[in-house]
């Protein structure tokens, strides 16, 4: 391939898949890349609006004490009489509840830690997965972008900085206001622990701000 084509594919995989192009399967990479050349369909309000609507329906249909948010599940045990779920409430007090069934909607590396007596073959499969991180910044503007766009790929950006700018208000514009969402991939192993250091938030925020003011705006 021409070096320019290689650079485009590599930078695209960096920003969209969190990995170098030679780490991604051709099927996954081309599936993502081809979708960039089709129509964009976004629900008004984005995924948050969809989730909010689901919560409204659940509150309407379920008894008052069935919807428990802000809880941290730390144990799921499958038993003959159901599934025992252990969780901590907002004050850190542990509780248990026996359910008929459980849907674990969380990353598999979390499943490996909270699902008890997991099958060895499933645990081995989870251990083979590699996870990468993304950083995200929302920029609140008291103006509207000069040009209308949904996703702007910064082809000439430093790949260690944000590479995508999305107009978060694209599907539901607000006169005189807009929100830009910046995505910065960390497409290498070992990046996640560094995000938990004491000065990580301050340092990353400063890096975002320099790029926002000096390049993007």
XYZ file of N, CA and C in Angstrom:
651
model
N 0.837 -1.200 0.000
C 0.000 0.000 0.000
C 0.871 1.249 0.000
N 0.344 2.302 -0.610
C 1.044 3.576 -0.595
C 1.172 4.063 0.852
N 2.304 4.670 1.200
C 2.494 5.122 2.587
C 1.383 6.045 3.086
N 0.796 6.846 2.192
C -0.288 7.732 2.622
C -1.524 6.920 3.026
N -1.793 5.844 2.288
C -2.927 4.984 2.619
C -2.682 4.296 3.956
N -1.461 3.829 4.149
C -1.108 3.190 5.415
C -1.309 4.166 6.574
N -0.881 5.412 6.385
C -1.014 6.411 7.446
C -2.478 6.670 7.775
N -3.322 6.786 6.732
C -4.750 7.021 6.965
C -5.371 5.867 7.747
N -5.102 4.632 7.320
C -5.678 3.466 7.988
C -5.167 3.342 9.425
N -3.879 3.591 9.602
C -3.300 3.459 10.934
C -3.882 4.504 11.875
N -3.962 5.764 11.418
C -4.523 6.809 12.264
C -6.009 6.565 12.532
N -6.695 6.021 11.540
C -8.118 5.746 11.748
C -8.299 4.676 12.823
N -7.542 3.590 12.724
C -7.640 2.521 13.731
C -7.226 3.038 15.101
N -6.247 3.946 15.110
C -5.797 4.543 16.371
C -6.962 5.243 17.061
N -7.689 6.061 16.300
C -8.739 6.877 16.916
C -10.045 6.119 17.116
N -10.379 5.189 16.203
C -11.693 4.534 16.248
C -11.688 3.183 16.956
N -10.548 2.504 16.960
C -10.492 1.154 17.510
C -9.467 1.011 18.634
N -8.744 2.074 18.926
C -7.807 2.037 20.037
C -6.625 1.107 19.826
N -6.210 0.964 18.585
C -5.109 0.049 18.294
C -4.464 0.432 16.969
N -3.250 -0.051 16.750
C -2.616 0.116 15.445
C -3.329 -0.752 14.427
N -3.205 -0.390 13.152
C -3.929 -1.139 12.123
C -3.468 -2.584 12.041
N -2.190 -2.867 12.396
C -1.700 -4.242 12.325
C -2.113 -5.075 13.540
N -2.848 -4.457 14.484
C -3.383 -5.194 15.629
C -4.855 -5.544 15.447
N -5.501 -4.954 14.444
C -6.942 -5.101 14.254
C -7.208 -6.070 13.105
N -8.228 -6.912 13.262
C -8.591 -7.813 12.170
C -9.091 -6.996 10.984
N -8.843 -7.497 9.781
C -9.281 -6.788 8.572
C -10.794 -6.629 8.571
N -11.528 -7.631 9.054
C -12.991 -7.561 9.065
C -13.467 -6.415 9.959
N -12.909 -6.325 11.165
C -13.328 -5.269 12.094
C -12.916 -3.900 11.570
N -11.693 -3.803 11.081
C -11.202 -2.515 10.614
C -11.970 -1.998 9.413
N -12.186 -2.853 8.413
C -12.897 -2.419 7.211
C -14.369 -2.152 7.497
N -14.954 -2.906 8.439
C -16.351 -2.673 8.811
C -16.522 -1.263 9.354
N -15.630 -0.852 10.237
C -15.691 0.498 10.791
C -15.415 1.535 9.718
N -14.351 1.317 8.952
C -13.907 2.317 7.990
C -14.962 2.540 6.907
N -15.571 1.458 6.420
C -16.577 1.585 5.360
C -17.793 2.370 5.838
N -18.121 2.243 7.131
C -19.297 2.943 7.659
C -19.126 4.455 7.626
N -17.882 4.932 7.565
C -17.643 6.377 7.530
C -18.154 7.008 6.238
N -18.372 6.195 5.206
C -18.741 6.737 3.899
C -20.233 6.587 3.612
N -21.007 6.195 4.636
C -22.455 6.088 4.484
C -23.151 7.207 5.230
N -24.465 7.105 5.332
C -25.246 8.101 6.044
C -25.064 7.971 7.551
N -25.198 9.070 8.248
C -25.114 9.087 9.705
C -26.513 9.250 10.268
N -26.899 8.344 11.169
C -28.207 8.427 11.807
C -28.007 8.490 13.319
N -28.490 9.565 13.914
C -28.333 9.781 15.344
C -29.692 10.128 15.928
N -30.066 9.458 17.004
C -31.333 9.776 17.669
C -31.229 11.164 18.301
N -32.272 11.981 18.217
C -32.240 13.291 18.884
C -31.923 13.118 20.368
N -30.888 13.797 20.820
C -30.458 13.629 22.204
C -29.436 12.531 22.377
N -29.142 11.784 21.296
C -28.126 10.746 21.374
C -28.533 9.555 22.223
N -27.536 8.750 22.597
C -27.805 7.546 23.388
C -28.364 7.887 24.768
N -27.972 9.058 25.298
C -28.471 9.448 26.625
C -29.981 9.594 26.620
N -30.535 10.128 25.527
C -31.982 10.291 25.444
C -32.680 8.936 25.387
N -32.063 7.982 24.681
C -32.629 6.632 24.615
C -32.633 5.997 26.003
N -31.488 6.096 26.697
C -31.395 5.531 28.045
C -32.383 6.207 28.996
N -32.522 7.535 28.863
C -33.462 8.251 29.713
C -34.895 7.799 29.501
N -35.237 7.528 28.240
C -36.598 7.057 27.936
C -36.836 5.675 28.543
N -35.841 4.804 28.489
C -35.970 3.469 29.088
C -36.204 3.580 30.590
N -35.441 4.476 31.233
C -35.607 4.670 32.681
C -37.009 5.172 33.001
N -37.533 6.102 32.196
C -38.902 6.596 32.413
C -39.915 5.460 32.365
N -39.778 4.598 31.357
C -40.716 3.479 31.221
C -40.599 2.514 32.391
N -39.370 2.255 32.850
C -39.179 1.339 33.975
C -39.793 1.905 35.250
N -39.577 3.196 35.497
C -40.165 3.812 36.689
C -41.686 3.729 36.661
N -42.258 3.794 35.475
C -43.705 3.759 35.341
C -44.253 2.345 35.570
N -43.506 1.326 35.145
C -44.000 -0.053 35.170
C -43.624 -0.813 36.438
N -42.517 -0.444 37.078
C -42.024 -1.221 38.220
C -42.474 -0.616 39.546
N -42.624 -1.463 40.579
C -42.896 -0.933 41.915
C -41.770 -0.007 42.366
N -42.066 0.882 43.296
C -41.131 1.921 43.685
C -39.785 1.453 44.179
N -39.732 0.261 44.831
C -38.468 -0.172 45.421
C -37.664 -1.084 44.492
N -38.125 -1.286 43.252
C -37.441 -2.213 42.364
C -36.300 -1.554 41.580
N -36.379 -0.250 41.413
C -35.374 0.458 40.643
C -34.328 1.008 41.605
N -33.146 0.436 41.605
C -32.109 0.848 42.546
C -30.875 1.302 41.764
N -30.665 2.586 41.721
C -29.524 3.132 40.997
C -28.439 3.552 41.982
N -27.236 3.772 41.475
C -26.141 4.196 42.330
C -25.587 3.095 43.205
N -25.907 1.845 42.892
C -25.414 0.718 43.673
C -24.206 0.091 42.973
N -23.313 -0.494 43.746
C -22.125 -1.156 43.196
C -22.211 -2.650 43.467
N -22.386 -3.426 42.405
C -22.461 -4.882 42.541
C -21.054 -5.451 42.690
N -20.855 -6.297 43.706
C -19.528 -6.873 43.916
C -19.532 -8.397 43.867
N -20.726 -9.015 43.798
C -20.772 -10.476 43.777
C -22.050 -10.956 43.108
N -21.906 -11.952 42.213
C -23.047 -12.600 41.566
C -22.824 -14.103 41.661
N -23.749 -14.793 42.317
C -23.600 -16.235 42.552
C -24.825 -16.960 42.008
N -24.627 -17.889 41.094
C -25.717 -18.698 40.546
C -26.000 -19.852 41.507
N -27.268 -19.994 41.937
C -27.663 -21.056 42.861
C -28.823 -21.836 42.265
N -29.206 -22.915 42.929
C -30.327 -23.726 42.444
C -31.639 -22.963 42.499
N -31.776 -22.042 43.455
C -33.040 -21.325 43.618
C -33.015 -19.934 42.972
N -31.972 -19.603 42.210
C -31.905 -18.298 41.556
C -30.482 -17.767 41.511
N -30.372 -16.457 41.501
C -29.061 -15.803 41.447
C -28.965 -14.815 42.602
N -27.955 -15.005 43.449
C -27.761 -14.115 44.584
C -26.816 -12.980 44.175
N -27.295 -11.747 44.332
C -26.517 -10.572 43.955
C -26.128 -9.811 45.217
N -24.843 -9.568 45.368
C -24.367 -8.750 46.474
C -24.005 -7.364 45.973
N -24.462 -6.325 46.665
C -24.160 -4.967 46.210
C -24.001 -4.049 47.420
N -23.320 -2.932 47.203
C -23.156 -1.915 48.236
C -23.969 -0.696 47.838
N -24.665 -0.110 48.817
C -25.471 1.059 48.505
C -24.596 2.315 48.500
N -25.232 3.470 48.353
C -24.480 4.718 48.237
C -23.635 5.015 49.467
N -24.007 4.453 50.626
C -23.244 4.660 51.855
C -22.208 3.567 52.092
N -22.100 2.639 51.135
C -21.134 1.559 51.274
C -21.620 0.377 52.085
N -22.904 0.369 52.459
C -23.471 -0.728 53.252
C -23.804 -1.893 52.314
N -23.319 -3.108 52.624
C -23.583 -4.242 51.739
C -24.992 -4.803 51.901
N -25.567 -5.291 50.785
C -26.880 -5.926 50.772
C -26.828 -7.111 49.823
N -27.820 -7.993 49.935
C -27.971 -9.092 48.988
C -29.430 -9.172 48.556
N -29.628 -9.642 47.334
C -30.979 -9.835 46.820
C -30.964 -11.090 45.955
N -32.005 -11.907 46.082
C -32.119 -13.129 45.303
C -32.996 -12.848 44.086
N -32.439 -13.050 42.895
C -33.159 -12.769 41.654
C -33.418 -14.063 40.893
N -34.455 -14.032 40.047
C -34.714 -15.191 39.194
C -33.658 -15.315 38.098
N -33.192 -14.186 37.585
C -32.181 -14.173 36.530
C -31.425 -12.857 36.607
N -30.233 -12.826 36.037
C -29.391 -11.633 36.051
C -28.801 -11.420 34.660
N -28.836 -10.185 34.191
C -28.148 -9.809 32.956
C -26.969 -8.933 33.349
N -25.761 -9.433 33.112
C -24.555 -8.680 33.456
C -24.180 -7.794 32.266
N -24.545 -6.541 32.327
C -24.252 -5.590 31.232
C -23.040 -4.758 31.624
N -21.885 -5.364 31.533
C -20.649 -4.691 31.927
C -19.485 -5.339 31.191
N -18.329 -4.669 31.161
C -17.177 -5.260 30.474
C -16.811 -6.623 31.055
N -16.246 -7.460 30.219
C -15.939 -8.823 30.654
C -14.862 -8.860 31.737
N -13.982 -7.859 31.777
C -12.987 -7.884 32.848
C -13.636 -7.621 34.204
N -14.828 -6.992 34.204
C -15.591 -6.832 35.442
C -16.316 -8.136 35.775
N -16.877 -8.771 34.738
C -17.551 -10.063 34.943
C -16.605 -11.056 35.611
N -15.366 -11.075 35.159
C -14.382 -12.026 35.706
C -14.177 -11.819 37.204
N -14.372 -10.590 37.679
C -14.124 -10.293 39.085
C -15.344 -10.491 39.980
N -16.557 -10.348 39.426
C -17.731 -10.391 40.297
C -18.560 -11.671 40.153
N -18.436 -12.377 39.022
C -19.198 -13.616 38.835
C -18.445 -14.765 39.485
N -19.062 -15.355 40.496
C -18.403 -16.421 41.252
C -18.476 -17.760 40.512
N -17.451 -18.585 40.717
C -17.381 -19.943 40.144
C -17.523 -19.909 38.620
N -16.878 -18.952 37.995
C -16.938 -18.853 36.543
C -16.225 -20.040 35.909
N -16.736 -20.516 34.777
C -16.152 -21.673 34.121
C -14.712 -21.378 33.697
N -13.803 -22.337 33.860
C -12.395 -22.095 33.512
C -12.202 -21.664 32.066
N -12.978 -22.270 31.139
C -12.790 -21.902 29.735
C -13.244 -20.462 29.478
N -14.305 -20.018 30.177
C -14.752 -18.638 30.002
C -13.725 -17.685 30.609
N -13.203 -18.018 31.769
C -12.195 -17.182 32.398
C -10.957 -17.059 31.521
N -10.570 -18.168 30.879
C -9.403 -18.135 29.998
C -9.663 -17.262 28.775
N -10.882 -17.341 28.238
C -11.222 -16.519 27.074
C -11.196 -15.033 27.432
N -11.715 -14.688 28.600
C -11.710 -13.293 29.036
C -10.276 -12.792 29.226
N -9.420 -13.653 29.754
C -8.030 -13.257 30.008
C -7.287 -12.925 28.721
N -7.766 -13.464 27.586
C -7.086 -13.193 26.307
C -7.465 -11.837 25.720
N -8.552 -11.230 26.229
C -8.979 -9.932 25.708
C -8.057 -8.825 26.202
N -7.779 -7.871 25.332
C -6.955 -6.716 25.680
C -7.829 -5.461 25.628
N -7.763 -4.665 26.689
C -8.585 -3.468 26.786
C -7.717 -2.219 26.654
N -8.249 -1.242 25.944
C -7.569 0.034 25.774
C -8.512 1.151 26.238
N -7.947 2.319 26.491
C -8.728 3.419 27.065
C -8.928 4.559 26.076
N -9.963 5.349 26.352
C -10.231 6.597 25.632
C -10.388 7.720 26.643
N -9.908 8.876 26.263
C -10.171 10.083 27.032
C -11.185 10.918 26.269
N -12.032 11.621 27.000
C -13.108 12.387 26.373
C -13.231 13.733 27.071
N -13.425 14.774 26.269
C -13.657 16.107 26.830
C -14.835 16.748 26.123
N -15.733 17.340 26.892
C -16.854 18.098 26.329
C -16.557 19.589 26.436
N -16.664 20.280 25.306
C -16.384 21.710 25.247
C -17.714 22.441 25.043
N -18.113 23.254 26.009
C -19.375 23.986 25.947
C -19.121 25.357 25.337
N -19.795 25.650 24.239
C -19.576 26.908 23.515
C -20.828 27.771 23.532
N -20.620 29.095 23.614
C -21.743 30.019 23.518
C -21.873 30.534 22.090
N -21.559 29.658 21.142
C -21.704 29.964 19.723
C -21.952 28.658 18.984
N -22.176 28.739 17.692
C -22.388 27.551 16.868
C -21.227 27.402 15.897
N -20.867 26.140 15.564
C -19.776 25.952 14.602
C -20.092 26.646 13.273
N -19.066 27.202 12.661
C -19.264 27.884 11.383
C -19.780 26.915 10.323
N -19.227 25.692 10.333
C -19.646 24.662 9.381
C -20.373 23.551 10.125
N -21.396 23.005 9.485
C -22.151 21.912 10.097
C -21.426 20.584 9.852
N -21.101 19.891 10.928
C -20.462 18.585 10.796
C -20.844 17.731 12.004
N -20.823 16.419 11.795
C -21.064 15.499 12.911
C -19.740 15.068 13.526
N -18.864 14.470 12.718
C -17.582 13.975 13.220
C -16.476 14.525 12.335
N -15.541 15.218 12.936
C -14.420 15.797 12.214
C -13.157 15.070 12.649
N -12.500 14.409 11.702
C -11.262 13.683 12.006
C -10.084 14.614 11.765
N -9.248 14.796 12.771
C -8.104 15.704 12.671
C -6.901 14.932 12.127
N -6.831 14.858 10.810
C -5.810 14.030 10.155
C -4.401 14.500 10.471
N -4.222 15.812 10.709
C -2.880 16.326 10.949
C -2.582 16.551 12.423
N -3.446 16.048 13.287
C -3.241 16.253 14.721
C -2.146 15.331 15.238
N -1.495 15.773 16.288
C -0.551 14.915 16.998
C -1.330 13.693 17.484
N -0.937 12.473 17.061
C -1.736 11.295 17.440
C -1.779 11.022 18.937
N -0.932 11.716 19.715
C -1.014 11.549 21.171
C -2.014 12.527 21.789
N -2.737 13.291 20.938
C -3.762 14.204 21.409
C -5.115 13.788 20.823
N -6.147 14.572 21.050
C -7.473 14.254 20.513
C -7.416 14.213 18.992
N -8.063 13.210 18.416
C -8.050 13.049 16.958
C -9.444 13.189 16.355
N -10.488 13.247 17.179
C -11.851 13.368 16.671
C -12.603 14.452 17.422
N -13.356 15.252 16.662
C -14.235 16.260 17.247
C -15.653 15.977 16.753
N -16.563 15.733 17.684
C -17.952 15.448 17.352
C -18.827 16.598 17.849
N -19.738 17.064 16.999
C -20.716 18.057 17.438
C -21.834 17.327 18.171
N -21.795 17.398 19.493
C -22.766 16.656 20.310
C -24.179 17.166 20.139
N -24.334 18.413 19.689
C -25.662 18.998 19.489
C -26.108 18.902 18.031
N -25.445 18.066 17.245
C -25.714 17.976 15.805
C -27.150 17.531 15.535
N -27.632 16.523 16.279
C -28.971 15.986 16.018
C -30.073 16.854 16.610
N -29.717 17.673 17.594
C -30.708 18.563 18.210
C -30.036 19.915 18.478
N -29.928 20.757 17.443
C -29.229 22.036 17.598
C -29.919 22.948 18.616
N -29.102 23.743 19.285
C -29.583 24.750 20.222
C -29.099 26.106 19.717
N -30.006 27.011 19.375
C -29.585 28.312 18.832
C -28.598 29.027 19.754
N -27.462 29.424 19.174
C -26.478 30.181 19.935
C -25.660 29.371 20.907
N -25.821 28.055 20.905
C -25.071 27.185 21.816
C -24.640 25.933 21.053
N -23.582 25.302 21.507
C -23.185 24.015 20.940
C -22.224 23.319 21.900
N -22.084 22.025 21.706
C -21.173 21.216 22.507
C -20.293 20.417 21.555
N -18.984 20.510 21.745
C -18.042 19.706 20.984
C -17.492 18.622 21.905
N -17.504 17.394 21.443
C -16.954 16.274 22.208
C -15.667 15.821 21.544
N -14.585 15.846 22.302
C -13.265 15.467 21.798
C -12.916 14.064 22.274
N -12.414 13.245 21.358
C -12.000 11.879 21.679
C -10.494 11.743 21.492
N -9.875 11.181 22.483
C -8.421 10.937 22.432
C -8.158 9.483 22.823
N -7.749 8.687 21.869
C -7.485 7.283 22.133
C -6.121 7.069 22.761
N -6.027 6.044 23.591
C -4.746 5.613 24.166
C -4.504 4.182 23.674
N -4.062 4.044 22.419
C -4.029 2.729 21.765
C -2.785 1.911 22.093
N -2.511 1.756 23.366
C -1.364 0.937 23.753
C -1.638 0.340 25.133
N -1.037 -0.802 25.385
C -1.216 -1.470 26.672
C -0.541 -0.664 27.777
N -1.112 -0.735 28.958
C -0.507 -0.079 30.108
C -0.959 1.343 30.345
N -1.847 1.877 29.486
C -2.273 3.269 29.651
C -3.292 3.420 30.778
N -4.087 2.409 31.012
C -5.192 2.548 31.973
C -4.722 2.835 33.392
N -3.709 2.119 33.925
C -3.280 2.450 35.295
C -2.794 3.883 35.441
N -2.183 4.432 34.382
C -1.669 5.803 34.462
C -2.792 6.813 34.642
N -4.023 6.449 34.265
C -5.149 7.362 34.411
C -5.613 7.472 35.860
N -5.095 6.611 36.720
C -5.523 6.602 38.120
C -4.520 7.278 39.049
N -3.436 7.827 38.495
C -2.460 8.510 39.331
C -3.045 9.820 39.854
N -2.436 10.337 40.903
C -3.010 11.492 41.601
C -3.122 12.725 40.716
N -2.174 12.945 39.818
C -2.187 14.171 39.019
C -2.725 13.959 37.619
N -3.291 12.774 37.345
C -3.705 12.446 35.973
C -4.763 13.418 35.450
N -5.792 13.685 36.241
C -6.882 14.539 35.758
C -6.367 15.945 35.454
N -5.593 16.514 36.350
C -5.075 17.863 36.147
C -4.192 17.928 34.892
N -3.322 16.940 34.726
C -2.407 16.937 33.586
C -3.163 16.778 32.263
N -4.110 15.847 32.223
C -4.856 15.586 30.992
C -5.751 16.775 30.644
N -6.379 17.365 31.653
C -7.215 18.539 31.412
C -6.394 19.660 30.776
N -5.179 19.870 31.267
C -4.314 20.915 30.717
C -3.942 20.612 29.277
N -3.678 19.357 28.967
C -3.340 18.981 27.593
C -4.520 19.212 26.653
N -5.714 18.835 27.099
C -6.912 19.088 26.299
C -7.077 20.589 26.051
N -6.901 21.392 27.101
C -7.162 22.822 26.959
C -6.200 23.472 25.973
N -4.940 23.080 25.997
C -3.975 23.641 25.051
C -4.408 23.319 23.624
N -4.800 22.070 23.365
C -5.204 21.692 22.021
C -6.494 22.400 21.608
N -7.440 22.509 22.543
C -8.717 23.168 22.238
C -8.493 24.625 21.826
N -7.695 25.342 22.635
C -7.521 26.778 22.381
C -6.596 27.048 21.188
N -5.532 26.261 21.063
C -4.505 26.574 20.064
C -4.781 25.961 18.697
N -5.592 24.892 18.648
C -5.780 24.204 17.377
C -7.250 24.135 16.952
N -8.097 23.638 17.813
C -9.450 23.302 17.391
C -10.324 24.537 17.240
N -10.356 25.392 18.278
C -11.214 26.575 18.179
C -10.701 27.542 17.116
